[in-house]
Short mmCIF file of C-alpha atoms in Angstrom, two decimals:
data_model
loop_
_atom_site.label_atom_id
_atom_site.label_comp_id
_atom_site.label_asym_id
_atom_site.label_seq_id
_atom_site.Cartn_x
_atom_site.Cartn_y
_atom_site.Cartn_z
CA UNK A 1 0.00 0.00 0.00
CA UNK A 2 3.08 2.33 0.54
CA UNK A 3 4.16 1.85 -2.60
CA UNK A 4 1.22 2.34 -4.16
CA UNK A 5 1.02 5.94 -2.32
CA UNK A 6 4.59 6.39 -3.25
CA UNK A 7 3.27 5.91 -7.11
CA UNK A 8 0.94 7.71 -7.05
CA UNK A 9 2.53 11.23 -5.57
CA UNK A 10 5.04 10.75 -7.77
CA UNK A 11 2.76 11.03 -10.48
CA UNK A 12 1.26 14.09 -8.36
CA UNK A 13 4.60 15.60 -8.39
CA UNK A 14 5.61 15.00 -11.90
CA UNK A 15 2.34 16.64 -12.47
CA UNK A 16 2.87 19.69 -10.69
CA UNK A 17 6.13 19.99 -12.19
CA UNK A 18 4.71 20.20 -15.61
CA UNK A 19 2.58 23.41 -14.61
CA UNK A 20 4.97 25.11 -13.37
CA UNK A 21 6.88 24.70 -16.70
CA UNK A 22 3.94 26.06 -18.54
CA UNK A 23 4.19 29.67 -20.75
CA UNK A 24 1.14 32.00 -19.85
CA UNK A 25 -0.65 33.62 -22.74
CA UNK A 26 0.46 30.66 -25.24
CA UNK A 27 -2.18 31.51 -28.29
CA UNK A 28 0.01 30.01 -31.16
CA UNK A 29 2.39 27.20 -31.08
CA UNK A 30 4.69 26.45 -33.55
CA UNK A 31 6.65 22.62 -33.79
CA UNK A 32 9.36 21.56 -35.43
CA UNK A 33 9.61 18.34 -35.78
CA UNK A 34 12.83 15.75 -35.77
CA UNK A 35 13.80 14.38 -39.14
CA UNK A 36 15.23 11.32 -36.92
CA UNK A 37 11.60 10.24 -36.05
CA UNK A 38 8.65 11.00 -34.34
CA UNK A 39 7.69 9.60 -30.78
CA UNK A 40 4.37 9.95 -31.37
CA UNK A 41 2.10 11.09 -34.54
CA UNK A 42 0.69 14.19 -35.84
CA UNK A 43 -2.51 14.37 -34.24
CA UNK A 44 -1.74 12.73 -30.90
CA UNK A 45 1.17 15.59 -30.09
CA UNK A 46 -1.39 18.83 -31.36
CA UNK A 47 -4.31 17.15 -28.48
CA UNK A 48 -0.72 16.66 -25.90
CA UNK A 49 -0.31 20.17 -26.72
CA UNK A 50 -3.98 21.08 -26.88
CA UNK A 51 -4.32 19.54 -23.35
CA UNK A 52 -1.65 21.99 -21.94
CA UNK A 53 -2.44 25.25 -24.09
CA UNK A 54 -6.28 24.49 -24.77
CA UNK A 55 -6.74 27.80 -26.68
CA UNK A 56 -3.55 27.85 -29.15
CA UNK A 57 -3.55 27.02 -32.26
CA UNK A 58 -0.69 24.48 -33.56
CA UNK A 59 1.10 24.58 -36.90
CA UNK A 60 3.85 21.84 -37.60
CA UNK A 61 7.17 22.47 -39.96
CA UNK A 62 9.77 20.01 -40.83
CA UNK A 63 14.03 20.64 -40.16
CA UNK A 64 13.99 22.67 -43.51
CA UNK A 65 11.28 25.07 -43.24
CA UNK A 66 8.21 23.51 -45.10
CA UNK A 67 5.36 23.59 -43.49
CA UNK A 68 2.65 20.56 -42.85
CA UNK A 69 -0.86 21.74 -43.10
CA UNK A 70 -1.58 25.34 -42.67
CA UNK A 71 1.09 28.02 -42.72
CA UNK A 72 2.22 29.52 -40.10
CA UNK A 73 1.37 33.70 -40.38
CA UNK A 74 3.55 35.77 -38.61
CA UNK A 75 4.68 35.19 -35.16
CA UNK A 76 4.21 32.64 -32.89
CA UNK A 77 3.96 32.34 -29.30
CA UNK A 78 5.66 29.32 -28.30
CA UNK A 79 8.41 27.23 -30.47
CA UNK A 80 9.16 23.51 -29.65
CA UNK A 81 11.97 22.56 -31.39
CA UNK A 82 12.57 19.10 -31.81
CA UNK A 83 15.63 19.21 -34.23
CA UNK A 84 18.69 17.38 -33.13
CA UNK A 85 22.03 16.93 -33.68
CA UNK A 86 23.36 15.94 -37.18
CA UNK A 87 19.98 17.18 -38.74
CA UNK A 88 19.82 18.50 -41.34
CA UNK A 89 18.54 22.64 -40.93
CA UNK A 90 19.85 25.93 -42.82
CA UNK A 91 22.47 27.71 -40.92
CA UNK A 92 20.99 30.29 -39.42
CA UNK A 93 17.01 29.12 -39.09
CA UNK A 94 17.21 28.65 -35.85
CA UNK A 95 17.85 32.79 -34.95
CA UNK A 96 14.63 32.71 -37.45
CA UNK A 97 12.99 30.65 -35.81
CA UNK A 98 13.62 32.09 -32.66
CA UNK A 99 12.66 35.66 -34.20
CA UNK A 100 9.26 34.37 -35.04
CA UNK A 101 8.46 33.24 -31.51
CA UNK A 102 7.70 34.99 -27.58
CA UNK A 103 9.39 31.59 -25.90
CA UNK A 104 11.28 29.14 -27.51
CA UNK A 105 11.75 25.72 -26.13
CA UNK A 106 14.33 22.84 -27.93
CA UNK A 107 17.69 20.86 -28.29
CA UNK A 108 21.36 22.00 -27.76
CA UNK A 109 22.00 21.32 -31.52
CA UNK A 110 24.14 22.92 -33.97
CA UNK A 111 25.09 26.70 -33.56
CA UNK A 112 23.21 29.09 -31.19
CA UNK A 113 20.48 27.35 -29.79
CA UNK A 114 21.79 26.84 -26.48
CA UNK A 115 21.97 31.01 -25.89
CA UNK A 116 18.92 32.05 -27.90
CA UNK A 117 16.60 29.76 -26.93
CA UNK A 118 14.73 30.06 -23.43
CA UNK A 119 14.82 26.47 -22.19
CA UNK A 120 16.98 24.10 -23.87
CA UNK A 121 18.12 19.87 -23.17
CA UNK A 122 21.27 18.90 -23.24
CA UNK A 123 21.19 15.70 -24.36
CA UNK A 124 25.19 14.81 -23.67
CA UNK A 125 25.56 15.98 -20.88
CA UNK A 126 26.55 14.19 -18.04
CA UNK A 127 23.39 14.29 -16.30
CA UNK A 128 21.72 13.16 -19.66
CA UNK A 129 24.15 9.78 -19.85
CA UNK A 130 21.32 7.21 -19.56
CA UNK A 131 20.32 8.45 -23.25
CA UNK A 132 23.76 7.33 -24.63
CA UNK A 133 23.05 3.48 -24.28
CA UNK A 134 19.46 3.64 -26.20
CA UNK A 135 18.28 2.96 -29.67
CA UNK A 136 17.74 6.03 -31.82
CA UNK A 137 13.94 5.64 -31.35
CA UNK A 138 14.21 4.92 -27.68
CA UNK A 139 16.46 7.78 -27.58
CA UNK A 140 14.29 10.44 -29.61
CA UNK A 141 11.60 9.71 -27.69
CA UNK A 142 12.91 10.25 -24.25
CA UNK A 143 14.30 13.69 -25.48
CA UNK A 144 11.08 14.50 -27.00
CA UNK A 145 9.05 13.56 -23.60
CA UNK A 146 11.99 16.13 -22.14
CA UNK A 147 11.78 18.61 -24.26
CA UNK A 148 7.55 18.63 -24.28
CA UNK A 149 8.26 18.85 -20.60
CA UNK A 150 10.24 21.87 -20.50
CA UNK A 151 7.32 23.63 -22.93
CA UNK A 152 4.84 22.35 -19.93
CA UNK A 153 3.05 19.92 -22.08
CA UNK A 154 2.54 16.23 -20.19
CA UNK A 155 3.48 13.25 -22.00
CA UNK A 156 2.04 9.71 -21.66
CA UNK A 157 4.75 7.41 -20.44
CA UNK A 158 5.58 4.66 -22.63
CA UNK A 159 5.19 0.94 -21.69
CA UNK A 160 4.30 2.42 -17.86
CA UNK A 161 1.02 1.58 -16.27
CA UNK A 162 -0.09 2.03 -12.94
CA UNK A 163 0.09 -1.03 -10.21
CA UNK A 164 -2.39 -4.05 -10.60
CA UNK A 165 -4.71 -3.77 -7.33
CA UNK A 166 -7.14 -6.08 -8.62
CA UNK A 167 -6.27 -8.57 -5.92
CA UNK A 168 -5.70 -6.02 -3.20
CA UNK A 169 -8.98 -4.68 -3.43
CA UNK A 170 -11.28 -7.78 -3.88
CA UNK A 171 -9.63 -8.70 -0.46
CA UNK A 172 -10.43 -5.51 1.64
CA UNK A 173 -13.81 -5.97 0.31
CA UNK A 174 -16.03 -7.23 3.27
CA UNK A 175 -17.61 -11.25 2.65
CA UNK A 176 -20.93 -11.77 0.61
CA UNK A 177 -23.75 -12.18 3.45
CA UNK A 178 -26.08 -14.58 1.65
CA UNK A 179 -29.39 -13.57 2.17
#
């Protein structure tokens, strides 16, 4: 039962955490997305991000500028950035990026980002070292979940469910009476 209380105010915590992380006045949101892969689809990150920042609107680009769906008109108040290292992206588009949006959130990748954008990962540093022995998937999707975090959007966990307590609770129930 402990545990189970330990679990579950974790999950408090963790939740708590996110809100703090959270931008106020986020009305348009602008993504980026990895040319590596995607931890999730198209639809199921705009409702993560429509679950944080219920009123903004969402447009999506790829690492070299084109746009998926509608384009994005002006500026922006939140960037996610999920470009990494190695991708490919034009020299300077992240300062453009970072020109078109109030907050920016992403990856210490390439030039700049790490002193123009507000909130960045790391992903090698030290702290970050558990991400050195995963797949490239397994890997882009832990960074992703990081980065999402640091924009105050919650992420589902992966392959984590909460405690069975099927058994635990059909024996604190009190016996049948038969009548």
């Amino acid at each position: 039962m402990q545990n189970d209380s330990a679990f579950y105010l974790s999950q408090l915590a963790e939740q708590e955490r996110l809100r703090s992380n959270r931008f106020a006045g986020v009305r348009t949101v602008l993504i980026v997305l990895s040319s590596k892969g995607m931890a999730c689809d198209v639809d199921g990150l705009r409702s993560r991000v429509h679950g944080a920042y219920p009123e903004a609107a969402v447009f999506l680009m790829t690492t070299t500028g084109k746009t998926l769906g509608t384009q994005v008109q002006g500026h922006v108040d939140l960037l996610i950035d999920f470009t990494g290292p190695g991708q490919k992206q034009g020299w300077f588009f992240p300062r453009k990026l970072r020109r078109m949006a109030r907050f920016a959130v992403g990856r210490n990748a390439g030039l700049f980002r790490k002193s123009i954008y507000d909130r960045v990962i790391d992903e090698k540093a030290p702290a970050n070292a558990r991400l050195q022995g995963m797949t490239t998937m397994g890997r882009e999707r832990e960074v992703q979940r990081m980065v999402l975090a640091l924009a105050g959007v919650a992420s589902m966990p992966h392959s984590e469910s909460a405690p069975d307590r099927s058994k635990d609770i059909a024996l604190d129930l009190p016996p049948l009476v038969k009548a």
